[in-house]
mmCIF file with all atom_site columns, C-alpha atoms in Angstrom:
data_model
loop_
_atom_site.group_PDB
_atom_site.id
_atom_site.type_symbol
_atom_site.label_atom_id
_atom_site.label_alt_id
_atom_site.label_comp_id
_atom_site.label_asym_id
_atom_site.label_entity_id
_atom_site.label_seq_id
_atom_site.pdbx_PDB_ins_code
_atom_site.Cartn_x
_atom_site.Cartn_y
_atom_site.Cartn_z
_atom_site.occupancy
_atom_site.B_iso_or_equiv
_atom_site.pdbx_formal_charge
_atom_site.auth_seq_id
_atom_site.auth_comp_id
_atom_site.auth_asym_id
_atom_site.auth_atom_id
_atom_site.pdbx_PDB_model_num
ATOM 1   C CA . UNK L 1 1   ? -87.227 31.635 -25.355 1.00 56.00 ? 1   UNK L CA 1
ATOM 2   C CA . UNK L 1 2   ? -88.911 31.127 -21.674 1.00 84.00 ? 2   UNK L CA 1
ATOM 3   C CA . UNK L 1 3   ? -88.995 34.764 -21.353 1.00 90.00 ? 3   UNK L CA 1
ATOM 4   C CA . UNK L 1 4   ? -89.951 37.503 -23.373 1.00 93.00 ? 4   UNK L CA 1
ATOM 5   C CA . UNK L 1 5   ? -87.901 41.145 -22.788 1.00 95.00 ? 5   UNK L CA 1
ATOM 6   C CA . UNK L 1 6   ? -87.139 43.461 -24.900 1.00 96.00 ? 6   UNK L CA 1
ATOM 7   C CA . UNK L 1 7   ? -83.054 44.423 -25.486 1.00 96.00 ? 7   UNK L CA 1
ATOM 8   C CA . UNK L 1 8   ? -83.474 47.916 -23.574 1.00 97.00 ? 8   UNK L CA 1
ATOM 9   C CA . UNK L 1 9   ? -84.560 46.429 -20.637 1.00 97.00 ? 9   UNK L CA 1
ATOM 10  C CA . UNK L 1 10  ? -82.308 43.021 -20.694 1.00 98.00 ? 10  UNK L CA 1
ATOM 11  C CA . UNK L 1 11  ? -79.447 46.264 -21.183 1.00 98.00 ? 11  UNK L CA 1
ATOM 12  C CA . UNK L 1 12  ? -81.044 48.037 -18.442 1.00 98.00 ? 12  UNK L CA 1
ATOM 13  C CA . UNK L 1 13  ? -80.393 44.806 -16.346 1.00 98.00 ? 13  UNK L CA 1
ATOM 14  C CA . UNK L 1 14  ? -76.784 44.365 -17.060 1.00 98.00 ? 14  UNK L CA 1
ATOM 15  C CA . UNK L 1 15  ? -76.380 48.273 -16.063 1.00 97.00 ? 15  UNK L CA 1
ATOM 16  C CA . UNK L 1 16  ? -77.947 47.419 -12.754 1.00 97.00 ? 16  UNK L CA 1
ATOM 17  C CA . UNK L 1 17  ? -75.863 44.553 -12.254 1.00 96.00 ? 17  UNK L CA 1
ATOM 18  C CA . UNK L 1 18  ? -72.753 46.771 -12.657 1.00 95.00 ? 18  UNK L CA 1
ATOM 19  C CA . UNK L 1 19  ? -74.151 49.091 -10.214 1.00 94.00 ? 19  UNK L CA 1
ATOM 20  C CA . UNK L 1 20  ? -73.955 46.260 -7.599  1.00 92.00 ? 20  UNK L CA 1
ATOM 21  C CA . UNK L 1 21  ? -70.442 45.705 -8.138  1.00 91.00 ? 21  UNK L CA 1
ATOM 22  C CA . UNK L 1 22  ? -68.217 47.483 -5.492  1.00 89.00 ? 22  UNK L CA 1
ATOM 23  C CA . UNK L 1 23  ? -66.957 50.881 -6.956  1.00 91.00 ? 23  UNK L CA 1
ATOM 24  C CA . UNK L 1 24  ? -63.232 49.393 -5.582  1.00 90.00 ? 24  UNK L CA 1
ATOM 25  C CA . UNK L 1 25  ? -63.629 46.611 -7.768  1.00 87.00 ? 25  UNK L CA 1
ATOM 26  C CA . UNK L 1 26  ? -64.975 48.771 -11.149 1.00 90.00 ? 26  UNK L CA 1
ATOM 27  C CA . UNK L 1 27  ? -62.190 51.075 -10.381 1.00 91.00 ? 27  UNK L CA 1
ATOM 28  C CA . UNK L 1 28  ? -59.456 48.711 -10.851 1.00 89.00 ? 28  UNK L CA 1
ATOM 29  C CA . UNK L 1 29  ? -60.813 47.269 -14.321 1.00 90.00 ? 29  UNK L CA 1
ATOM 30  C CA . UNK L 1 30  ? -58.543 48.514 -17.028 1.00 87.00 ? 30  UNK L CA 1
ATOM 31  C CA . UNK L 1 31  ? -59.275 48.429 -20.728 1.00 91.00 ? 31  UNK L CA 1
ATOM 32  C CA . UNK L 1 32  ? -62.498 46.608 -20.744 1.00 94.00 ? 32  UNK L CA 1
ATOM 33  C CA . UNK L 1 33  ? -65.848 47.238 -22.629 1.00 96.00 ? 33  UNK L CA 1
ATOM 34  C CA . UNK L 1 34  ? -69.076 45.380 -21.281 1.00 96.00 ? 34  UNK L CA 1
ATOM 35  C CA . UNK L 1 35  ? -71.377 44.449 -24.351 1.00 97.00 ? 35  UNK L CA 1
ATOM 36  C CA . UNK L 1 36  ? -74.985 42.701 -25.040 1.00 98.00 ? 36  UNK L CA 1
ATOM 37  C CA . UNK L 1 37  ? -75.255 40.611 -27.941 1.00 97.00 ? 37  UNK L CA 1
ATOM 38  C CA . UNK L 1 38  ? -78.571 38.864 -29.040 1.00 97.00 ? 38  UNK L CA 1
ATOM 39  C CA . UNK L 1 39  ? -76.715 35.462 -29.571 1.00 96.00 ? 39  UNK L CA 1
ATOM 40  C CA . UNK L 1 40  ? -73.668 33.452 -28.905 1.00 96.00 ? 40  UNK L CA 1
ATOM 41  C CA . UNK L 1 41  ? -71.173 32.447 -31.002 1.00 94.00 ? 41  UNK L CA 1
ATOM 42  C CA . UNK L 1 42  ? -72.181 29.934 -33.660 1.00 93.00 ? 42  UNK L CA 1
ATOM 43  C CA . UNK L 1 43  ? -71.638 26.212 -32.143 1.00 92.00 ? 43  UNK L CA 1
ATOM 44  C CA . UNK L 1 44  ? -71.955 27.797 -28.570 1.00 90.00 ? 44  UNK L CA 1
ATOM 45  C CA . UNK L 1 45  ? -75.870 28.009 -28.073 1.00 85.00 ? 45  UNK L CA 1
ATOM 46  C CA . UNK L 1 46  ? -75.482 27.928 -24.494 1.00 91.00 ? 46  UNK L CA 1
ATOM 47  C CA . UNK L 1 47  ? -72.827 30.341 -23.292 1.00 96.00 ? 47  UNK L CA 1
ATOM 48  C CA . UNK L 1 48  ? -74.426 33.105 -21.569 1.00 97.00 ? 48  UNK L CA 1
ATOM 49  C CA . UNK L 1 49  ? -71.322 35.178 -21.285 1.00 97.00 ? 49  UNK L CA 1
ATOM 50  C CA . UNK L 1 50  ? -67.656 35.292 -22.674 1.00 96.00 ? 50  UNK L CA 1
ATOM 51  C CA . UNK L 1 51  ? -64.901 37.250 -21.311 1.00 95.00 ? 51  UNK L CA 1
ATOM 52  C CA . UNK L 1 52  ? -62.047 38.025 -24.446 1.00 95.00 ? 52  UNK L CA 1
ATOM 53  C CA . UNK L 1 53  ? -58.736 39.685 -23.736 1.00 93.00 ? 53  UNK L CA 1
ATOM 54  C CA . UNK L 1 54  ? -55.821 39.661 -21.276 1.00 90.00 ? 54  UNK L CA 1
ATOM 55  C CA . UNK L 1 55  ? -56.592 39.305 -17.700 1.00 89.00 ? 55  UNK L CA 1
ATOM 56  C CA . UNK L 1 56  ? -55.107 42.110 -15.133 1.00 85.00 ? 56  UNK L CA 1
ATOM 57  C CA . UNK L 1 57  ? -53.169 39.153 -13.650 1.00 88.00 ? 57  UNK L CA 1
ATOM 58  C CA . UNK L 1 58  ? -51.403 38.215 -17.352 1.00 86.00 ? 58  UNK L CA 1
ATOM 59  C CA . UNK L 1 59  ? -50.437 41.962 -17.929 1.00 85.00 ? 59  UNK L CA 1
ATOM 60  C CA . UNK L 1 60  ? -47.177 42.522 -17.901 1.00 87.00 ? 60  UNK L CA 1
ATOM 61  C CA . UNK L 1 61  ? -44.734 45.630 -18.546 1.00 86.00 ? 61  UNK L CA 1
ATOM 62  C CA . UNK L 1 62  ? -45.138 44.998 -22.678 1.00 86.00 ? 62  UNK L CA 1
ATOM 63  C CA . UNK L 1 63  ? -48.985 45.551 -22.424 1.00 84.00 ? 63  UNK L CA 1
ATOM 64  C CA . UNK L 1 64  ? -49.796 48.430 -24.488 1.00 84.00 ? 64  UNK L CA 1
ATOM 65  C CA . UNK L 1 65  ? -51.365 49.663 -27.252 1.00 86.00 ? 65  UNK L CA 1
ATOM 66  C CA . UNK L 1 66  ? -53.949 46.869 -27.535 1.00 85.00 ? 66  UNK L CA 1
ATOM 67  C CA . UNK L 1 67  ? -57.510 47.080 -28.264 1.00 90.00 ? 67  UNK L CA 1
ATOM 68  C CA . UNK L 1 68  ? -59.719 46.820 -24.738 1.00 93.00 ? 68  UNK L CA 1
ATOM 69  C CA . UNK L 1 69  ? -60.916 43.547 -23.492 1.00 94.00 ? 69  UNK L CA 1
ATOM 70  C CA . UNK L 1 70  ? -64.476 42.638 -24.456 1.00 97.00 ? 70  UNK L CA 1
ATOM 71  C CA . UNK L 1 71  ? -67.241 41.352 -21.857 1.00 97.00 ? 71  UNK L CA 1
ATOM 72  C CA . UNK L 1 72  ? -70.143 40.004 -23.941 1.00 98.00 ? 72  UNK L CA 1
ATOM 73  C CA . UNK L 1 73  ? -73.385 39.240 -22.305 1.00 98.00 ? 73  UNK L CA 1
ATOM 74  C CA . UNK L 1 74  ? -75.749 36.915 -24.333 1.00 98.00 ? 74  UNK L CA 1
ATOM 75  C CA . UNK L 1 75  ? -79.358 37.773 -24.267 1.00 97.00 ? 75  UNK L CA 1
ATOM 76  C CA . UNK L 1 76  ? -81.305 34.991 -25.497 1.00 96.00 ? 76  UNK L CA 1
ATOM 77  C CA . UNK L 1 77  ? -79.286 32.511 -24.617 1.00 97.00 ? 77  UNK L CA 1
ATOM 78  C CA . UNK L 1 78  ? -79.963 33.945 -20.728 1.00 97.00 ? 78  UNK L CA 1
ATOM 79  C CA . UNK L 1 79  ? -83.889 34.366 -21.868 1.00 97.00 ? 79  UNK L CA 1
ATOM 80  C CA . UNK L 1 80  ? -84.147 30.544 -22.615 1.00 95.00 ? 80  UNK L CA 1
ATOM 81  C CA . UNK L 1 81  ? -83.118 29.160 -19.631 1.00 95.00 ? 81  UNK L CA 1
ATOM 82  C CA . UNK L 1 82  ? -85.174 31.641 -17.026 1.00 96.00 ? 82  UNK L CA 1
ATOM 83  C CA . UNK L 1 83  ? -88.440 30.867 -16.209 1.00 95.00 ? 83  UNK L CA 1
ATOM 84  C CA . UNK L 1 84  ? -89.573 34.708 -14.855 1.00 95.00 ? 84  UNK L CA 1
ATOM 85  C CA . UNK L 1 85  ? -88.221 38.281 -14.926 1.00 95.00 ? 85  UNK L CA 1
ATOM 86  C CA . UNK L 1 86  ? -86.612 37.449 -11.370 1.00 96.00 ? 86  UNK L CA 1
ATOM 87  C CA . UNK L 1 87  ? -84.642 34.698 -12.925 1.00 96.00 ? 87  UNK L CA 1
ATOM 88  C CA . UNK L 1 88  ? -83.444 36.939 -15.885 1.00 97.00 ? 88  UNK L CA 1
ATOM 89  C CA . UNK L 1 89  ? -82.355 39.461 -13.069 1.00 97.00 ? 89  UNK L CA 1
ATOM 90  C CA . UNK L 1 90  ? -80.390 37.220 -11.160 1.00 96.00 ? 90  UNK L CA 1
ATOM 91  C CA . UNK L 1 91  ? -79.150 35.221 -13.981 1.00 96.00 ? 91  UNK L CA 1
ATOM 92  C CA . UNK L 1 92  ? -77.498 38.603 -15.753 1.00 97.00 ? 92  UNK L CA 1
ATOM 93  C CA . UNK L 1 93  ? -76.071 39.485 -12.222 1.00 96.00 ? 93  UNK L CA 1
ATOM 94  C CA . UNK L 1 94  ? -74.434 36.140 -12.014 1.00 94.00 ? 94  UNK L CA 1
ATOM 95  C CA . UNK L 1 95  ? -73.143 36.456 -15.661 1.00 95.00 ? 95  UNK L CA 1
ATOM 96  C CA . UNK L 1 96  ? -71.971 39.831 -15.330 1.00 96.00 ? 96  UNK L CA 1
ATOM 97  C CA . UNK L 1 97  ? -69.729 39.067 -12.298 1.00 93.00 ? 97  UNK L CA 1
ATOM 98  C CA . UNK L 1 98  ? -68.770 36.143 -13.688 1.00 92.00 ? 98  UNK L CA 1
ATOM 99  C CA . UNK L 1 99  ? -67.233 37.512 -16.771 1.00 94.00 ? 99  UNK L CA 1
ATOM 100 C CA . UNK L 1 100 ? -65.763 40.474 -14.642 1.00 94.00 ? 100 UNK L CA 1
ATOM 101 C CA . UNK L 1 101 ? -63.918 37.933 -12.312 1.00 92.00 ? 101 UNK L CA 1
ATOM 102 C CA . UNK L 1 102 ? -61.961 36.426 -15.671 1.00 91.00 ? 102 UNK L CA 1
ATOM 103 C CA . UNK L 1 103 ? -60.857 40.120 -16.256 1.00 91.00 ? 103 UNK L CA 1
ATOM 104 C CA . UNK L 1 104 ? -59.538 39.997 -12.798 1.00 90.00 ? 104 UNK L CA 1
ATOM 105 C CA . UNK L 1 105 ? -57.619 36.714 -13.551 1.00 89.00 ? 105 UNK L CA 1
ATOM 106 C CA . UNK L 1 106 ? -60.355 34.191 -11.313 1.00 87.00 ? 106 UNK L CA 1
ATOM 107 C CA . UNK L 1 107 ? -60.546 30.951 -13.596 1.00 85.00 ? 107 UNK L CA 1
ATOM 108 C CA . UNK L 1 108 ? -63.699 28.791 -14.247 1.00 82.00 ? 108 UNK L CA 1
ATOM 109 C CA . UNK L 1 109 ? -62.826 26.285 -11.433 1.00 85.00 ? 109 UNK L CA 1
ATOM 110 C CA . UNK L 1 110 ? -62.481 29.040 -8.663  1.00 85.00 ? 110 UNK L CA 1
ATOM 111 C CA . UNK L 1 111 ? -65.632 30.851 -9.549  1.00 81.00 ? 111 UNK L CA 1
ATOM 112 C CA . UNK L 1 112 ? -67.358 27.483 -9.266  1.00 80.00 ? 112 UNK L CA 1
ATOM 113 C CA . UNK L 1 113 ? -65.979 27.032 -5.997  1.00 84.00 ? 113 UNK L CA 1
ATOM 114 C CA . UNK L 1 114 ? -67.117 30.618 -5.137  1.00 79.00 ? 114 UNK L CA 1
ATOM 115 C CA . UNK L 1 115 ? -70.905 29.930 -6.210  1.00 75.00 ? 115 UNK L CA 1
ATOM 116 C CA . UNK L 1 116 ? -70.481 32.199 -9.256  1.00 70.00 ? 116 UNK L CA 1
ATOM 117 C CA . UNK L 1 117 ? -70.061 29.180 -11.957 1.00 66.00 ? 117 UNK L CA 1
#
């Protein structure tokens, strides 16, 4: 790892990134949890974050009784690509926004166009 950082400090950075998301957007988020895991899934060593669930734009009248969507931020992959603590702060913020955008139905192509890829 290029940067060493405790799990507690990393989780604080995720919370800080969430604090930067406009409250109006946070108020619109429904049935979603945000988690921190140390490693990404097997076979995905470079994955920094993952959204699993049903985007708000895909939910219809029959959306009920389902488990919460999951946004997972992967600590070690982020730390491996960063050179400084400041890089980690920035990458966590970008990853959190990127995954929240998926919750709102924004795909990777559009996120890259917007500079959040």
